[in-house]
CSV table of C-alpha atoms in Angstrom, one decimal:
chain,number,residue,atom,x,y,z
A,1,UNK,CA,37.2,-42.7,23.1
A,2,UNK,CA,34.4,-40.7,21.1
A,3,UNK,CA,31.4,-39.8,23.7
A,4,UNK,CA,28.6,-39.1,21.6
A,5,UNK,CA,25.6,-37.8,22.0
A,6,UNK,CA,22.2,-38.1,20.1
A,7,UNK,CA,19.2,-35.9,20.5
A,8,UNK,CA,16.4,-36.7,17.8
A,9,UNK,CA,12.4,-36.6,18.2
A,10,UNK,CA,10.7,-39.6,19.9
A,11,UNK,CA,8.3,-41.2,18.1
A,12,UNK,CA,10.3,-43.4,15.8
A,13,UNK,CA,9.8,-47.4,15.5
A,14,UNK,CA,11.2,-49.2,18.3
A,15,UNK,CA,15.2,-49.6,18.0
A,16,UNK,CA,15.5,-46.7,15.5
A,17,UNK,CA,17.5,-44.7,17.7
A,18,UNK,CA,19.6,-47.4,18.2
A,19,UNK,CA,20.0,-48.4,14.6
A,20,UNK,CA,21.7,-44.3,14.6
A,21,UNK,CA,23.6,-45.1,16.9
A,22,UNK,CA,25.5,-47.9,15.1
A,23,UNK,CA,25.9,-46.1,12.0
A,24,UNK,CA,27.4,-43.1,13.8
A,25,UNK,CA,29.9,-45.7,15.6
A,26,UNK,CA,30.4,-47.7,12.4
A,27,UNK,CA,31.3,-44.4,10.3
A,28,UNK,CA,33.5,-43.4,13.2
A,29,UNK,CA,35.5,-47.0,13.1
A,30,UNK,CA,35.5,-46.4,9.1
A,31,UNK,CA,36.6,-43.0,8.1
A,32,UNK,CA,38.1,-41.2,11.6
A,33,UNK,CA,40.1,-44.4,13.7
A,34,UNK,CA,38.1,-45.3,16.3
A,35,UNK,CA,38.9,-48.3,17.5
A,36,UNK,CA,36.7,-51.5,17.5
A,37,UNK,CA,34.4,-51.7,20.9
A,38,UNK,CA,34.8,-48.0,21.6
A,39,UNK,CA,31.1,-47.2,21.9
A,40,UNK,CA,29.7,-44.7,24.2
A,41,UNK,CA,26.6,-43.0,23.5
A,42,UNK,CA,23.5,-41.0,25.2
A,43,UNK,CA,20.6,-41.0,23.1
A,44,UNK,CA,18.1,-38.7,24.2
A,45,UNK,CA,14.6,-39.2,22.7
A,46,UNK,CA,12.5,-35.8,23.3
A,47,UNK,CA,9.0,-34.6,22.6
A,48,UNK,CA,8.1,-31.6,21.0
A,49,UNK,CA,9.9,-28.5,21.7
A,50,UNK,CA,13.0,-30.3,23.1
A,51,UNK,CA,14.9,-29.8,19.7
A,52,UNK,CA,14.9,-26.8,17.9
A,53,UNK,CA,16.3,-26.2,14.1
A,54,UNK,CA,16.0,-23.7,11.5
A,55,UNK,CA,14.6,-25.3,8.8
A,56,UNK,CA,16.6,-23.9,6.2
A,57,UNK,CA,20.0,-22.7,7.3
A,58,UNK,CA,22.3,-22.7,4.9
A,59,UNK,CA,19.1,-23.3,2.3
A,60,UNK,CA,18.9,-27.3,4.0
A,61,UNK,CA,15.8,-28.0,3.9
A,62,UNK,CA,15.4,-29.7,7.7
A,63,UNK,CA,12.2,-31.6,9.0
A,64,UNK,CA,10.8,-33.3,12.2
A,65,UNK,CA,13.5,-36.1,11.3
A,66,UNK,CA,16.2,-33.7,12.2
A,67,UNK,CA,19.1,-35.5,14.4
A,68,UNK,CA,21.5,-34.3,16.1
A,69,UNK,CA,24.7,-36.1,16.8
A,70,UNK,CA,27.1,-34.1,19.1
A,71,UNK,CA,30.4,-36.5,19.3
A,72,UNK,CA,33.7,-35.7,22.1
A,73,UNK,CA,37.0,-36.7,20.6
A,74,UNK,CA,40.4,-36.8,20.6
A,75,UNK,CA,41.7,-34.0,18.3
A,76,UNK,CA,44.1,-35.0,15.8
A,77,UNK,CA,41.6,-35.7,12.8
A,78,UNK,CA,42.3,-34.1,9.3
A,79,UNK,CA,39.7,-32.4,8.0
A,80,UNK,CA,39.3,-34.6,5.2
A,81,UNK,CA,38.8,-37.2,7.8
A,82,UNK,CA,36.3,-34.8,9.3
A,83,UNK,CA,34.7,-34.6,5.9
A,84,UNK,CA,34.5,-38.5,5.3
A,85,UNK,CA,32.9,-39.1,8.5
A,86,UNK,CA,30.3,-36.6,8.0
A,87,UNK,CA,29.8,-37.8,4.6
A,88,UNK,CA,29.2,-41.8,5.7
A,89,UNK,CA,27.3,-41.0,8.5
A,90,UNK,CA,24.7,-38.7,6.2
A,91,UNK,CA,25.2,-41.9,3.4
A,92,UNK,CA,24.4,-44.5,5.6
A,93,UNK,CA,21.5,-43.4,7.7
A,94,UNK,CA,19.7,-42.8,4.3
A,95,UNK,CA,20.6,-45.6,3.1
A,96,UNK,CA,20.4,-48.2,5.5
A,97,UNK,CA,17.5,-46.2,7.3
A,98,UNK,CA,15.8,-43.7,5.3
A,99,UNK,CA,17.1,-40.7,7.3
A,100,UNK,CA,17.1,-37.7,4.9
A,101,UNK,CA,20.4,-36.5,4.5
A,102,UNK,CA,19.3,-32.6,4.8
A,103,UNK,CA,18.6,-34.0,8.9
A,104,UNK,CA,21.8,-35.0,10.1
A,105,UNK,CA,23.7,-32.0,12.2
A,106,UNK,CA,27.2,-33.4,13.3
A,107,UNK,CA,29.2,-31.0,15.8
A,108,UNK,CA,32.1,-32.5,17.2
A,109,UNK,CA,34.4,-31.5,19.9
A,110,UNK,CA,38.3,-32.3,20.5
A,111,UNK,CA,39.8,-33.1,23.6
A,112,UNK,CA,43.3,-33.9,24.4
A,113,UNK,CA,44.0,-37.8,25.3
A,114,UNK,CA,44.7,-37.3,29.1
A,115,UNK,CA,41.1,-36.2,29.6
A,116,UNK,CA,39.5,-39.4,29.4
A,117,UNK,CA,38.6,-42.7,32.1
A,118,UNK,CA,37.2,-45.7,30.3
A,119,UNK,CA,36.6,-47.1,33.7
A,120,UNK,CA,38.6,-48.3,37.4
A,121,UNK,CA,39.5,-44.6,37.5
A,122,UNK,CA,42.7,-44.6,34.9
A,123,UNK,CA,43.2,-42.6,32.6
A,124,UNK,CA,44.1,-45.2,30.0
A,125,UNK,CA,45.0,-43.0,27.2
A,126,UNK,CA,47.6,-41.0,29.0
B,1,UNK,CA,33.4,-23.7,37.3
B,2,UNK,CA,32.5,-27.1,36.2
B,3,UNK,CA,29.8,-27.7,34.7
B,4,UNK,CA,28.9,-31.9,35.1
B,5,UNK,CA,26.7,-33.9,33.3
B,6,UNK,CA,26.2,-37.3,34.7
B,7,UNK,CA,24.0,-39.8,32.6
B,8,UNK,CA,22.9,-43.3,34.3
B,9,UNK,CA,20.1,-45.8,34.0
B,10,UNK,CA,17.4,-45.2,36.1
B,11,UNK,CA,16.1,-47.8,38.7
B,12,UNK,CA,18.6,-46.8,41.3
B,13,UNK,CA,17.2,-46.1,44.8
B,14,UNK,CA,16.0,-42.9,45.6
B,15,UNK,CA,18.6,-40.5,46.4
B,16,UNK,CA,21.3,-42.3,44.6
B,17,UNK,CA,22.1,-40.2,41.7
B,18,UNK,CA,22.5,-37.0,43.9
B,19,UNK,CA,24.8,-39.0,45.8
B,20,UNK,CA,27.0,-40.1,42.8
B,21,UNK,CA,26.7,-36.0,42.0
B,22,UNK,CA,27.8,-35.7,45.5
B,23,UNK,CA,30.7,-37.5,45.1
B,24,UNK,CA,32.0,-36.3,41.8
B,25,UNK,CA,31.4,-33.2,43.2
B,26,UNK,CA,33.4,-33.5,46.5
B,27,UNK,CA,36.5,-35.5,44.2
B,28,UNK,CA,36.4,-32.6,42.1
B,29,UNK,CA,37.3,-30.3,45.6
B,30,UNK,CA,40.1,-32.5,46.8
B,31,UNK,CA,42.0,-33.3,43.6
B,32,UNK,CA,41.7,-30.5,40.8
B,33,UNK,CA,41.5,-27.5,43.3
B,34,UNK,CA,37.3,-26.8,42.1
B,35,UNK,CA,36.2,-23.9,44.9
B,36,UNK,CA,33.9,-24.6,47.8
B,37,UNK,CA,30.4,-24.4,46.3
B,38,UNK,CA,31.1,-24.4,42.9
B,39,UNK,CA,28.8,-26.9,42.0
B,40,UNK,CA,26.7,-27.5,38.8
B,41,UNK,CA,25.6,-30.5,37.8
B,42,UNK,CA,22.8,-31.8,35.1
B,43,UNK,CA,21.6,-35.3,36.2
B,44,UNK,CA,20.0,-37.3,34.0
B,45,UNK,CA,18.6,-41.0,34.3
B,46,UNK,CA,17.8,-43.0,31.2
B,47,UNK,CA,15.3,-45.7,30.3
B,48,UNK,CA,16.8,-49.2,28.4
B,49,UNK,CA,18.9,-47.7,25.5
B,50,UNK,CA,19.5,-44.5,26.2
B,51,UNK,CA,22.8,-45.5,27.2
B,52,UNK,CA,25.2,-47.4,24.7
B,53,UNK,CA,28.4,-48.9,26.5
B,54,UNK,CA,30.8,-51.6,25.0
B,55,UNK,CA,31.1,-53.9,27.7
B,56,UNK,CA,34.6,-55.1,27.9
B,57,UNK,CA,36.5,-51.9,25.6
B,58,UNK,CA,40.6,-51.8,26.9
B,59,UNK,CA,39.5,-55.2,28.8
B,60,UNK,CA,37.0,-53.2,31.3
B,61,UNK,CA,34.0,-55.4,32.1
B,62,UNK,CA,31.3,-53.1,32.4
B,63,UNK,CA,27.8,-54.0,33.0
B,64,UNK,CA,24.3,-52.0,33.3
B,65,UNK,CA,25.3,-49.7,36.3
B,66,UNK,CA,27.3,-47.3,33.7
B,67,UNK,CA,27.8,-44.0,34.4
B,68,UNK,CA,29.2,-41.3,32.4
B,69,UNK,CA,30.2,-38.5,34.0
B,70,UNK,CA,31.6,-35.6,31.7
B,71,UNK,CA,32.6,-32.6,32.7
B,72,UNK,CA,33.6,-29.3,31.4
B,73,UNK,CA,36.0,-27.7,33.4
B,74,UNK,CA,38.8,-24.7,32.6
B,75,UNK,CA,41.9,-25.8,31.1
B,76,UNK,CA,45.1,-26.0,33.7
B,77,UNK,CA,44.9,-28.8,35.4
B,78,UNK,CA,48.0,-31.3,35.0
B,79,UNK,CA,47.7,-34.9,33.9
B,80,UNK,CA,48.5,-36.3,37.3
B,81,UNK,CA,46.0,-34.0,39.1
B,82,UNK,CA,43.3,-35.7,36.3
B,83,UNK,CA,44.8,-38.8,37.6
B,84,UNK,CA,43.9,-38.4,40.7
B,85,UNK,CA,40.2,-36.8,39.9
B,86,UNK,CA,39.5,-40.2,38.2
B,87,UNK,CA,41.3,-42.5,41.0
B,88,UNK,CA,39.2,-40.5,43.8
B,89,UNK,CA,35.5,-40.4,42.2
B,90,UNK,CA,36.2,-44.5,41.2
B,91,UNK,CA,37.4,-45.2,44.8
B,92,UNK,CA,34.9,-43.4,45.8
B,93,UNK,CA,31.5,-44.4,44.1
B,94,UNK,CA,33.1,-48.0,44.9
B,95,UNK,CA,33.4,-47.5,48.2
B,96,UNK,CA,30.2,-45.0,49.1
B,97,UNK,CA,27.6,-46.3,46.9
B,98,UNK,CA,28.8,-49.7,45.9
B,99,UNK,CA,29.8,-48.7,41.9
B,100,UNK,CA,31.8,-51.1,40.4
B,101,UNK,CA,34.7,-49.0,39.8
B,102,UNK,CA,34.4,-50.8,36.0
B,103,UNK,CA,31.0,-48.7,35.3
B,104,UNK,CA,32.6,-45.1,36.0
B,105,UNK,CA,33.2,-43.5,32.5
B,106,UNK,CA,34.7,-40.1,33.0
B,107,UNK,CA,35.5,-37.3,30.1
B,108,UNK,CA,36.7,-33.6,30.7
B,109,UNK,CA,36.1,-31.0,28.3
B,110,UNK,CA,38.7,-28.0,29.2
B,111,UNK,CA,37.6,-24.2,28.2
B,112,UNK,CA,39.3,-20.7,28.8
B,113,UNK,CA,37.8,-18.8,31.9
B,114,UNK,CA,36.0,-16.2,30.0
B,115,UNK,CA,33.7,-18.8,28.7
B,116,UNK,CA,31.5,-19.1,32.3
B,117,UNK,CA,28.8,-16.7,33.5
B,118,UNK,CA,27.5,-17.9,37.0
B,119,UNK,CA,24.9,-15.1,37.2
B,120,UNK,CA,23.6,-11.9,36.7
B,121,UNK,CA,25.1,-11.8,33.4
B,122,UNK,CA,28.7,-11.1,34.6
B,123,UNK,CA,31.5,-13.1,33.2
B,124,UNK,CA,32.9,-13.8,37.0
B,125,UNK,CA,36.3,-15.1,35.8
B,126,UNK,CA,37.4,-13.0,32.8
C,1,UNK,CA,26.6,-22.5,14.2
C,2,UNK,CA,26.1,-22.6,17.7
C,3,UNK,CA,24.5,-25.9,19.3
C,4,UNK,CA,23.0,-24.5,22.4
C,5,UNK,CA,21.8,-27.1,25.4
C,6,UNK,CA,19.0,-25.2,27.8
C,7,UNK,CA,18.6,-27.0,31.0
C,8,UNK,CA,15.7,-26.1,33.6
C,9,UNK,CA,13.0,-27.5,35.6
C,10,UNK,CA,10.2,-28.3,34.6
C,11,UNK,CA,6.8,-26.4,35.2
C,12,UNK,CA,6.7,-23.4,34.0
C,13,UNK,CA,4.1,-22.6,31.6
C,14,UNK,CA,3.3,-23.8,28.1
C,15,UNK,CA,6.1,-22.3,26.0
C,16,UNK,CA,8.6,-20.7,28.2
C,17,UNK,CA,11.2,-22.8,27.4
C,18,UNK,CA,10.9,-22.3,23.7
C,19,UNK,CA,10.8,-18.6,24.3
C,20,UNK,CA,14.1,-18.6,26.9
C,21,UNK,CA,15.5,-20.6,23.6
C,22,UNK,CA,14.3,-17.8,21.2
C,23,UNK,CA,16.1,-15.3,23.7
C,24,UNK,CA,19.6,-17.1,23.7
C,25,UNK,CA,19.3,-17.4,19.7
C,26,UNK,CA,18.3,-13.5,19.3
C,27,UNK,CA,21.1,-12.8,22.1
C,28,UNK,CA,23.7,-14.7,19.9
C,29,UNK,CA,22.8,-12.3,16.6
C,30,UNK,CA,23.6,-9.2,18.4
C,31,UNK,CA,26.7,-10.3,20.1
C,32,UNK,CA,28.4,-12.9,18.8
C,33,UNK,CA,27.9,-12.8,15.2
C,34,UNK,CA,25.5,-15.4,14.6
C,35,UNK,CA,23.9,-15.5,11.3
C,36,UNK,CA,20.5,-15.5,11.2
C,37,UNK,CA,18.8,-18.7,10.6
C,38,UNK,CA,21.4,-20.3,12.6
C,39,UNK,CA,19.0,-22.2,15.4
C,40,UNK,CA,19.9,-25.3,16.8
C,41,UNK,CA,19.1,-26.3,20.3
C,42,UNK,CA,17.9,-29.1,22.5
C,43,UNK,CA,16.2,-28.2,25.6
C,44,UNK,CA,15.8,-30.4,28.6
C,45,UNK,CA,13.3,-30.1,31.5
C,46,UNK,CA,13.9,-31.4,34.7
C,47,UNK,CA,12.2,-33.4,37.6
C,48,UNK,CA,13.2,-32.1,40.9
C,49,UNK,CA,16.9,-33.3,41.1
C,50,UNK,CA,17.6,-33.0,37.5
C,51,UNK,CA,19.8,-30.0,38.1
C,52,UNK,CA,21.9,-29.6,40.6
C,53,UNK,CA,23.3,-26.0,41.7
C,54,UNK,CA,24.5,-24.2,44.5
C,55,UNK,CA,22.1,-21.6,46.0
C,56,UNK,CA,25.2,-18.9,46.7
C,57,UNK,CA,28.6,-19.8,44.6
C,58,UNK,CA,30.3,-16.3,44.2
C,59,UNK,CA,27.6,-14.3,46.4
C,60,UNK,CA,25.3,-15.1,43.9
C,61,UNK,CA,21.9,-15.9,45.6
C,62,UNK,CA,20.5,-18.7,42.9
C,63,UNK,CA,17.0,-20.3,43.1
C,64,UNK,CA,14.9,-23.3,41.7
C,65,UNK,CA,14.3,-21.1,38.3
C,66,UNK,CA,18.2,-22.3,37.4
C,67,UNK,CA,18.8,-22.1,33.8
C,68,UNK,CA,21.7,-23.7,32.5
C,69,UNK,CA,22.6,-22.4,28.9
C,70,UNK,CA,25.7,-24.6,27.1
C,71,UNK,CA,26.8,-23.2,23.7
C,72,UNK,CA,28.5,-25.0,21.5
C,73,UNK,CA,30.4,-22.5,18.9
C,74,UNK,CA,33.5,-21.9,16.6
C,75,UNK,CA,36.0,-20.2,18.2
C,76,UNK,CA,37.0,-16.5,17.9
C,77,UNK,CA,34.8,-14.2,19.7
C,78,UNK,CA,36.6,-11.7,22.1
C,79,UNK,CA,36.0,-11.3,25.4
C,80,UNK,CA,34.3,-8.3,25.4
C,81,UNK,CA,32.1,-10.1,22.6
C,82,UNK,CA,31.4,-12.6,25.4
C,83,UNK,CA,30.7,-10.3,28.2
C,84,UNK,CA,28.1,-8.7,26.0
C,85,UNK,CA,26.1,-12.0,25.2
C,86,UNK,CA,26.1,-12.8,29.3
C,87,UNK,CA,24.5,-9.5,29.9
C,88,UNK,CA,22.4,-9.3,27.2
C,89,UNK,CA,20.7,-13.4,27.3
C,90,UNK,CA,20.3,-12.4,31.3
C,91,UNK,CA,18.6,-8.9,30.6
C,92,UNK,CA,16.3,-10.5,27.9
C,93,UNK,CA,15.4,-13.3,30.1
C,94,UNK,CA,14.7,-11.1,33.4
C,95,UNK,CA,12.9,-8.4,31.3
C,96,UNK,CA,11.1,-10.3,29.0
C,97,UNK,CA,10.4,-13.6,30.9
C,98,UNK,CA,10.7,-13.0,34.2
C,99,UNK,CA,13.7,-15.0,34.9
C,100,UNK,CA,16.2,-13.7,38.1
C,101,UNK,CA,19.2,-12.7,36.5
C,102,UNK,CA,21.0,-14.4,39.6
C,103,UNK,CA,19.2,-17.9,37.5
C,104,UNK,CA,21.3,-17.6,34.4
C,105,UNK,CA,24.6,-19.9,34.0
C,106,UNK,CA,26.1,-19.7,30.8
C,107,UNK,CA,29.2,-21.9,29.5
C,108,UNK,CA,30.7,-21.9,26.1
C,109,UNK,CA,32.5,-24.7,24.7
C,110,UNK,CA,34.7,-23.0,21.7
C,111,UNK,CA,35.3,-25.7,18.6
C,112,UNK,CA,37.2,-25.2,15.3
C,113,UNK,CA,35.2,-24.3,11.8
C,114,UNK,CA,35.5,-27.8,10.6
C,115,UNK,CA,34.0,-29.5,13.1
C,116,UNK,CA,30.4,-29.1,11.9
C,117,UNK,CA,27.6,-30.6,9.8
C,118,UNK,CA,24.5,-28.8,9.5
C,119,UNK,CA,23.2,-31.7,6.5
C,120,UNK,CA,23.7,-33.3,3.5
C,121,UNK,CA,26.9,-34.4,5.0
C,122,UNK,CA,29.2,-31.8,4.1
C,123,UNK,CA,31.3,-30.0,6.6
C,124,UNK,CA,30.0,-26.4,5.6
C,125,UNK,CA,32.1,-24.6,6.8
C,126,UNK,CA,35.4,-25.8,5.9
């Protein structure tokens, strides 16, 4: 059920974004319950000026890679959970594709189940 | 009060995404009590991969003509009057504009009434 | 902590839309508490038919200079905390910018302190 949304600077080799995309669903499936095939995502390449960031809030120091990754969710994750899912996503797209880890901004926000149509107009969670 | 953000891929005739607007719009009207003319909506059309969908998540076939429409809305509206919303804007894309009823993702994000200013810098609801 | 989304057409000059971002960020210190340093936003023009607004919901005579502000924040700010940001981002942009204050729409979506990232993976505020 996560809807997530990914705004990062265009300019990246062809199927980057992509690639973030399926780490972010991965992590999610790993660490927070998200069931297998429940992928929905926007990813919005933009151009200069179409994301801002501070490049050193909370003394992070943030670049041009900066991504952010705004996910909707049923509520009902621990923070811990919270915590490992922030935590593997920032791992993994540094790992697996040389993301720094000070350029990944997660925000999420909870929903309740009934709030959702995965399609014929039902509201298959509720 | 809603504010709707409807992502699609573009490609689509002209006029059709306004009408899909349109329609969530009007749905919005008859089922969850939404005022006459209270309509907002941020429509955006994306190039190959700016939408991710599973295609066959809760056994849902879904194909290329996706649409997400999500839509934050104050909270108080029951489950069965969500219900409804979901069965009317399905039926209706279906019907209107020849959706499959399969490609209509919907997800509501619910917020107090103090949290909308619809001009002038007056919080009309609070 | 806020994750602001600026919406508006596209065609105004070189740098307006970075400064109406500037003036939602500065509005946010003053009223809401925001620390300083705290600036994360993504901002969206639009082609004609991008946005999608009514030209008088609530007697409020709206025009093609739409702006449609979205914050994403923790929860806690009073009302009154709220009325003041409303005025204030709508002053700032009419003095400063030129914007109508009929042209400013405003929606907060209010989140829990755990349900952020700002790098390195860690949920910072938790």
């Amino acid at each position: 059920m996560p809807l997530v949304r990914i705004d990062l600077h265009s300019g990246k080799e062809a199927g980057f974004a992509a690639k973030v995309g399926a780490v972010v669903y991965e992590a999610m499936t790993t660490t927070i319950n998200v069931p297998a095939a429940d992928n929905f995502q926007v990813i919005t390449e933009h151009a200069p000026g179409g994301i801002i960031y501070d490049p050193s809030y909370l003394g992070i120091e943030r670049g041009e890679g900066i991504i952010f990754i705004q996910i909707t969710l049923n509520s009902g994750r621990t923070v811990e959970m919270k915590k490992a899912l922030y935590a593997l996503i920032a791992t993994r797209l540094h790992t697996e594709l040389g993301v720094r880890k000070e350029d990944v901004l997660i925000s999420l926000v909870e929903v309740v189940k009934e709030n959702w149509s995965f399609g014929d107009g039902i509201a298959q969670y509720a």
